Short mmCIF file of C-alpha atoms in Angstrom, two decimals:
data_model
loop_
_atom_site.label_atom_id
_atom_site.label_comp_id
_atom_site.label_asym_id
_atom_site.label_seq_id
_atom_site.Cartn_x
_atom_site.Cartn_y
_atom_site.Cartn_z
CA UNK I 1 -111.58 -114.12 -139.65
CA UNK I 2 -108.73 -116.23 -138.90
CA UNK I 3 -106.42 -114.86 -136.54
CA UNK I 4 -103.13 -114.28 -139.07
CA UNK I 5 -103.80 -112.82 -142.88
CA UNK I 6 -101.45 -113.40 -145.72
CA UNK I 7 -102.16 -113.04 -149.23
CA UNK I 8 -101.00 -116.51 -150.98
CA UNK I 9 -99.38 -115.07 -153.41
CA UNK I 10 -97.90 -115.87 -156.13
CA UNK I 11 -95.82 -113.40 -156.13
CA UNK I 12 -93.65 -113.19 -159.35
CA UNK I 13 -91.11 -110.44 -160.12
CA UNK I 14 -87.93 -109.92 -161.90
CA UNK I 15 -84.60 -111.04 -160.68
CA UNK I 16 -83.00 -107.92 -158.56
CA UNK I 17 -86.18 -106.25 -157.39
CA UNK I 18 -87.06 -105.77 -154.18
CA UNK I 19 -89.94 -107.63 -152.58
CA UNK I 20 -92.23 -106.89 -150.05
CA UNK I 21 -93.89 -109.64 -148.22
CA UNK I 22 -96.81 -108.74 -145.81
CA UNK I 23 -98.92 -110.54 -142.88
CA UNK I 24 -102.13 -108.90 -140.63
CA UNK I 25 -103.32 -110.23 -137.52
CA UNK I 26 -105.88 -109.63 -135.12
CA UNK I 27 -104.85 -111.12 -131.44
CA UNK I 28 -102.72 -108.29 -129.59
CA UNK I 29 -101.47 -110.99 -127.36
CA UNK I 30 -98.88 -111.96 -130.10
CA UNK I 31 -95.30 -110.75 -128.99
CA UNK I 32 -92.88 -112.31 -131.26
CA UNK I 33 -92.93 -112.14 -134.63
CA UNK I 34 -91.23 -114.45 -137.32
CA UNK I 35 -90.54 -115.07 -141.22
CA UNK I 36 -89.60 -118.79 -142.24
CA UNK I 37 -88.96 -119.64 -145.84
CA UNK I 38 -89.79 -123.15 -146.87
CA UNK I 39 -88.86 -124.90 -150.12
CA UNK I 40 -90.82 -127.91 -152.07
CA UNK I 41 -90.80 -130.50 -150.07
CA UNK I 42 -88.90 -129.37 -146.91
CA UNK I 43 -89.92 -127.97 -143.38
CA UNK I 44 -89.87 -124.42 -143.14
CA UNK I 45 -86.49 -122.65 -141.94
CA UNK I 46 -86.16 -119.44 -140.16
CA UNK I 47 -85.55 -116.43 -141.51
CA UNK I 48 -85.73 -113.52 -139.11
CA UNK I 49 -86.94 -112.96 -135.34
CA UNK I 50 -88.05 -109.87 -134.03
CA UNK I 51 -89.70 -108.40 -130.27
CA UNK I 52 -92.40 -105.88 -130.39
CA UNK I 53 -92.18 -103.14 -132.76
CA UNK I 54 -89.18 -102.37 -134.73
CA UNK I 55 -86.64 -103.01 -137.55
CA UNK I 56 -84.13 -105.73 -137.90
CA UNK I 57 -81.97 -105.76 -140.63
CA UNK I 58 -79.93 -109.29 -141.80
CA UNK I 59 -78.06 -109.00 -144.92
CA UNK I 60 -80.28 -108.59 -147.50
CA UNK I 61 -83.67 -109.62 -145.17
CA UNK I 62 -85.46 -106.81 -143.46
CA UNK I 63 -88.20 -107.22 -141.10
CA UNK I 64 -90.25 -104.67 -139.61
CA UNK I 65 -93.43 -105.02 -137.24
CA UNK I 66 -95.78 -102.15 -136.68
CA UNK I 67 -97.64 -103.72 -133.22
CA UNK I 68 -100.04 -100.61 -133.67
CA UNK I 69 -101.42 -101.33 -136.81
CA UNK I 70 -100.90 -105.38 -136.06
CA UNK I 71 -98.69 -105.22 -139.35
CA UNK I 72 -95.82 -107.22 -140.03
CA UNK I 73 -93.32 -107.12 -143.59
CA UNK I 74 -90.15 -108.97 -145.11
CA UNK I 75 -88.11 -107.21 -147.22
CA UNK I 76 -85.88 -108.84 -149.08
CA UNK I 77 -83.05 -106.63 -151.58
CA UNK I 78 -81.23 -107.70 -154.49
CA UNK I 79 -84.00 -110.65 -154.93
CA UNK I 80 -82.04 -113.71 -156.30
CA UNK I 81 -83.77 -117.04 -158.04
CA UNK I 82 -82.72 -119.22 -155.30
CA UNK I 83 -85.38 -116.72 -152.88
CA UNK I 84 -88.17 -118.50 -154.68
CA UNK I 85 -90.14 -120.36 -151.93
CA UNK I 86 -92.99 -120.05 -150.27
CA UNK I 87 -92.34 -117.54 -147.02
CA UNK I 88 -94.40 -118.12 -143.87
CA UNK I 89 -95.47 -115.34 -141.36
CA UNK I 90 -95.56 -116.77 -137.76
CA UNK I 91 -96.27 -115.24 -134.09
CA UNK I 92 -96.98 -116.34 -130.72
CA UNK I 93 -97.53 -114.38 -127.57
CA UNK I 94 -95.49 -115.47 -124.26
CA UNK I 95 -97.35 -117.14 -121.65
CA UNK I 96 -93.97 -118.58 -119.63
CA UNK I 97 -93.28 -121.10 -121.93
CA UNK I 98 -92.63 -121.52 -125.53
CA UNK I 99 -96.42 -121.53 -127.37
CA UNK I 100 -96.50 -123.03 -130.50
CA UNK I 101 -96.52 -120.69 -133.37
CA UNK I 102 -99.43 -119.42 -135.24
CA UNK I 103 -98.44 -119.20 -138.91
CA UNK I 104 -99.87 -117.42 -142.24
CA UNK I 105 -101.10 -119.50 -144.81
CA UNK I 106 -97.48 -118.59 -146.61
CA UNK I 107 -97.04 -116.27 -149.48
CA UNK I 108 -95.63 -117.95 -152.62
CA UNK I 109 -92.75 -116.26 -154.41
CA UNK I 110 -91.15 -116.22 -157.69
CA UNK I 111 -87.80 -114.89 -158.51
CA UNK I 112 -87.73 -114.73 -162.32
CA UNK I 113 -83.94 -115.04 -163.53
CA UNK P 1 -75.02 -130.52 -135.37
CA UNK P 2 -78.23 -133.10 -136.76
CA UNK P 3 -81.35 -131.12 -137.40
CA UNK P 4 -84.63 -132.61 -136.38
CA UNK P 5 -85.51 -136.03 -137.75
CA UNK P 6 -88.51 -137.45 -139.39
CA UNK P 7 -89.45 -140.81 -140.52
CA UNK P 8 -91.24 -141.86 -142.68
CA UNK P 9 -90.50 -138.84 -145.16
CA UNK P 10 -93.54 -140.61 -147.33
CA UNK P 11 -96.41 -142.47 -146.74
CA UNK P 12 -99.58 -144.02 -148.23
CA UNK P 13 -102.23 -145.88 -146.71
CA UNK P 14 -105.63 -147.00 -146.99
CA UNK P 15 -108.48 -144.93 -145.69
CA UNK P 16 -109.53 -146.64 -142.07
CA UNK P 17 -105.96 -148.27 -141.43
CA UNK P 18 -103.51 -147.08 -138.75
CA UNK P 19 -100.04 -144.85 -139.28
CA UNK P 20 -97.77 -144.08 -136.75
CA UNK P 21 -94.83 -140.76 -137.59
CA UNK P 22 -91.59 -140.71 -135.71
CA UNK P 23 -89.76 -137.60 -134.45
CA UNK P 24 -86.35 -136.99 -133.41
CA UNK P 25 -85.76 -133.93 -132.30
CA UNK P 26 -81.77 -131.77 -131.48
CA UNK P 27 -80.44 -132.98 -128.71
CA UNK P 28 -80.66 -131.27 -125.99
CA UNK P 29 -83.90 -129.63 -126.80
CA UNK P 30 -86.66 -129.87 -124.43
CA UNK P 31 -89.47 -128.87 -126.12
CA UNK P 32 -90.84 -130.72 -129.00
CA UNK P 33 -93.91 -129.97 -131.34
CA UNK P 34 -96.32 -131.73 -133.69
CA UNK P 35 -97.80 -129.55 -136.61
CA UNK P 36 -100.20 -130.25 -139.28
CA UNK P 37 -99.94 -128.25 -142.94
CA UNK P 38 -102.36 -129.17 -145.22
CA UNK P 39 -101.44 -128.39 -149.20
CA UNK P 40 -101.53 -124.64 -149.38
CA UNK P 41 -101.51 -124.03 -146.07
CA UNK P 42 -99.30 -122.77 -142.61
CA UNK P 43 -98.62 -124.85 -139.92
CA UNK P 44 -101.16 -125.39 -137.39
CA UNK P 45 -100.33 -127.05 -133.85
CA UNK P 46 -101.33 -130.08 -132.70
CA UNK P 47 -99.74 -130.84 -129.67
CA UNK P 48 -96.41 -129.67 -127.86
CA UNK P 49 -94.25 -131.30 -125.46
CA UNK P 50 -92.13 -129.90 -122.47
CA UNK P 51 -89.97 -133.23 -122.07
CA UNK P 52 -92.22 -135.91 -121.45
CA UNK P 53 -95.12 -133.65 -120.39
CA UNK P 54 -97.62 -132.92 -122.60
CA UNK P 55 -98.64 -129.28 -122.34
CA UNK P 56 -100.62 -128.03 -124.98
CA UNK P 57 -102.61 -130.59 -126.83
CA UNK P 58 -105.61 -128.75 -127.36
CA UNK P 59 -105.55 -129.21 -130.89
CA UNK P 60 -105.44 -132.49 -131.35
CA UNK P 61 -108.35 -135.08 -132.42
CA UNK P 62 -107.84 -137.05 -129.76
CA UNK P 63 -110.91 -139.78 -131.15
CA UNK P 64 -108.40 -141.03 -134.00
CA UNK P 65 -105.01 -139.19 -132.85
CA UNK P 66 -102.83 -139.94 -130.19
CA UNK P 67 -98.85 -138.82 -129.47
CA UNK P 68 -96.65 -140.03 -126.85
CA UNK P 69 -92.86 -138.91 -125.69
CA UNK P 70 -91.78 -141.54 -123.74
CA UNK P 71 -88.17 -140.34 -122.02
CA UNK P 72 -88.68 -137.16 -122.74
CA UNK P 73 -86.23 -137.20 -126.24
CA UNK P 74 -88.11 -139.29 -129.31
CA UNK P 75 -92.16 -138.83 -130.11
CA UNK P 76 -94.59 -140.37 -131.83
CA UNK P 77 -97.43 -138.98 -133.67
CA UNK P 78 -100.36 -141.57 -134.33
CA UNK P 79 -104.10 -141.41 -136.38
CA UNK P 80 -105.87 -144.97 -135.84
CA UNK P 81 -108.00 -144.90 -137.87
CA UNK P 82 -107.10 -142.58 -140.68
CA UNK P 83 -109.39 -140.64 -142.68
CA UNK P 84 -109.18 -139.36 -146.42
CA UNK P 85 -109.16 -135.61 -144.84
CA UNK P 86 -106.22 -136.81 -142.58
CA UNK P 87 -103.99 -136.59 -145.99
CA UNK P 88 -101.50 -133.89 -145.47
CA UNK P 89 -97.66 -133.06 -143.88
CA UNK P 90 -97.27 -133.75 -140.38
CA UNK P 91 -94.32 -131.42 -139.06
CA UNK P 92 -92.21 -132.08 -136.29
CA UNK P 93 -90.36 -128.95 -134.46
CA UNK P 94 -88.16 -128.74 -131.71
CA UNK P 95 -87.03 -125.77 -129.17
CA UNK P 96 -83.82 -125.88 -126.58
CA UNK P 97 -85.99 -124.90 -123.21
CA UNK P 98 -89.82 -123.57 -123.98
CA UNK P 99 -88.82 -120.98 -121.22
CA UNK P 100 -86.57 -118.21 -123.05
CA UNK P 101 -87.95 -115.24 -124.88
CA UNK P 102 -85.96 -116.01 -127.72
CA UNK P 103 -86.71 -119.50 -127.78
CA UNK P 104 -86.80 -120.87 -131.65
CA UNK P 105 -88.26 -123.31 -133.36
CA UNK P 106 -86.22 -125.71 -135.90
CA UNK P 107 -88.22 -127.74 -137.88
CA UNK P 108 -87.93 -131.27 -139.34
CA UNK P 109 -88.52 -132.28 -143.50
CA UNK P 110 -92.16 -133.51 -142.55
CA UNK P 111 -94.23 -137.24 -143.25
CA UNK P 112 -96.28 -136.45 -146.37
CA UNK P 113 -99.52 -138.44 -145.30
CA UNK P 114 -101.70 -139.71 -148.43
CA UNK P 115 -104.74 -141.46 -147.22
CA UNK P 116 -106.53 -143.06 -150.54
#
């Protein structure tokens, strides 16, 4: 079992909708939690950054970690065409320096116009 | 303000020949990261840097791979030799300290590696 789950996807659904975008993971170490969105062809860019359990809300992005349940979600409103990438769960734990990140295997998305 | 750099954005070689990927990272930022993402795939860490120290390079297949960070600003990522499996993106990623809670990572465009 690898230590972050994400289903690949893809995920395809009308322009408007809202989507839901989900990761698991199995090492309680993990502190910090984050969403990067990466296009064809480019590095991934990030998206939202949360501590510990909680909600944080940034425009139309929502992310919400549930530490309990080691469950982490993206929600992103009013979906628009140009949200089609491929969105990447990440987390690390915190060890007095900055670990690298262990990511999902990414969840592609579809906005259809 | 310059994101992080990569160079070459492309490259092919020849299974058993050498490749060498440049990174430079925003300045100012001490920590610096090499990932690997193979086609379908996150990120997974190869090595990471805390200026010219490296601190985590547990990851890294260090029979054909080798990095270095000379001054403590611009890496380099080598494979000597490469091998067919080696075919993938290497990313580069930077971070301003690697000591605050809130550090983040930025990340570069990536070298798409095809080994034939």
């Amino acid at each position: 079992q690898k230590e972050v789950e994400q289903d690949p996807g893809p995920l395809s659904v009308p322009e408007g909708a809202i989507v839901s975008l989900n990761c698991t993971y199995s090492n309680s170490a993990f502190q910090y939690f984050m969403w990067y969105r990466q296009y064809s062809r480019k590095g991934p860019e990030l998206l939202m950054y949360t501590y510990s359990s909680g909600n944080k809300e940034d425009g139309r992005f929502t992310a919400q970690v549930d530490k309990s349940s080691k469950y982490i979600s993206l929600f992103i409103r009013d979906s628009q065409p140009s949200d089609s990438a491929t969105y990447l769960c990440a987390m690390r734990g915190f060890g007095g320096g900055a670990d690298g990140l262990t990511f999902g295997k990414g969840t592609h998305l579809i906005i259809q116009p | 303000e310059a994101g992080v750099v990569q160079s070459p954005r492309y490259k092919i070689i020849e299974k058993k020949q050498p490749v060498a990927f440049w990174c430079n990272p925003i300045s100012g930022h001490n920590t610096l990261y090499w990932y690997l993402q193979n086609l379908g795939q996150g990120p997974e860490l190869l090595i990471r840097y805390e200026n010219e120290e490296a601190v985590d390079d547990s990851q890294l297949p260090k029979d054909r791979f080798s990095a270095e960070r000379l001054k403590g600003v611009d890496s380099t990522l080598k494979i000597q030799p490469a091998e067919l499996g080696d075919s993938a993106v290497y990313l580069c990623a930077s971070s301003p300290s690697g000591q605050g809670i809130s550090d983040t990572q930025y990340f570069g465009p990536g070298t798409r590696l095809t080994v034939l």
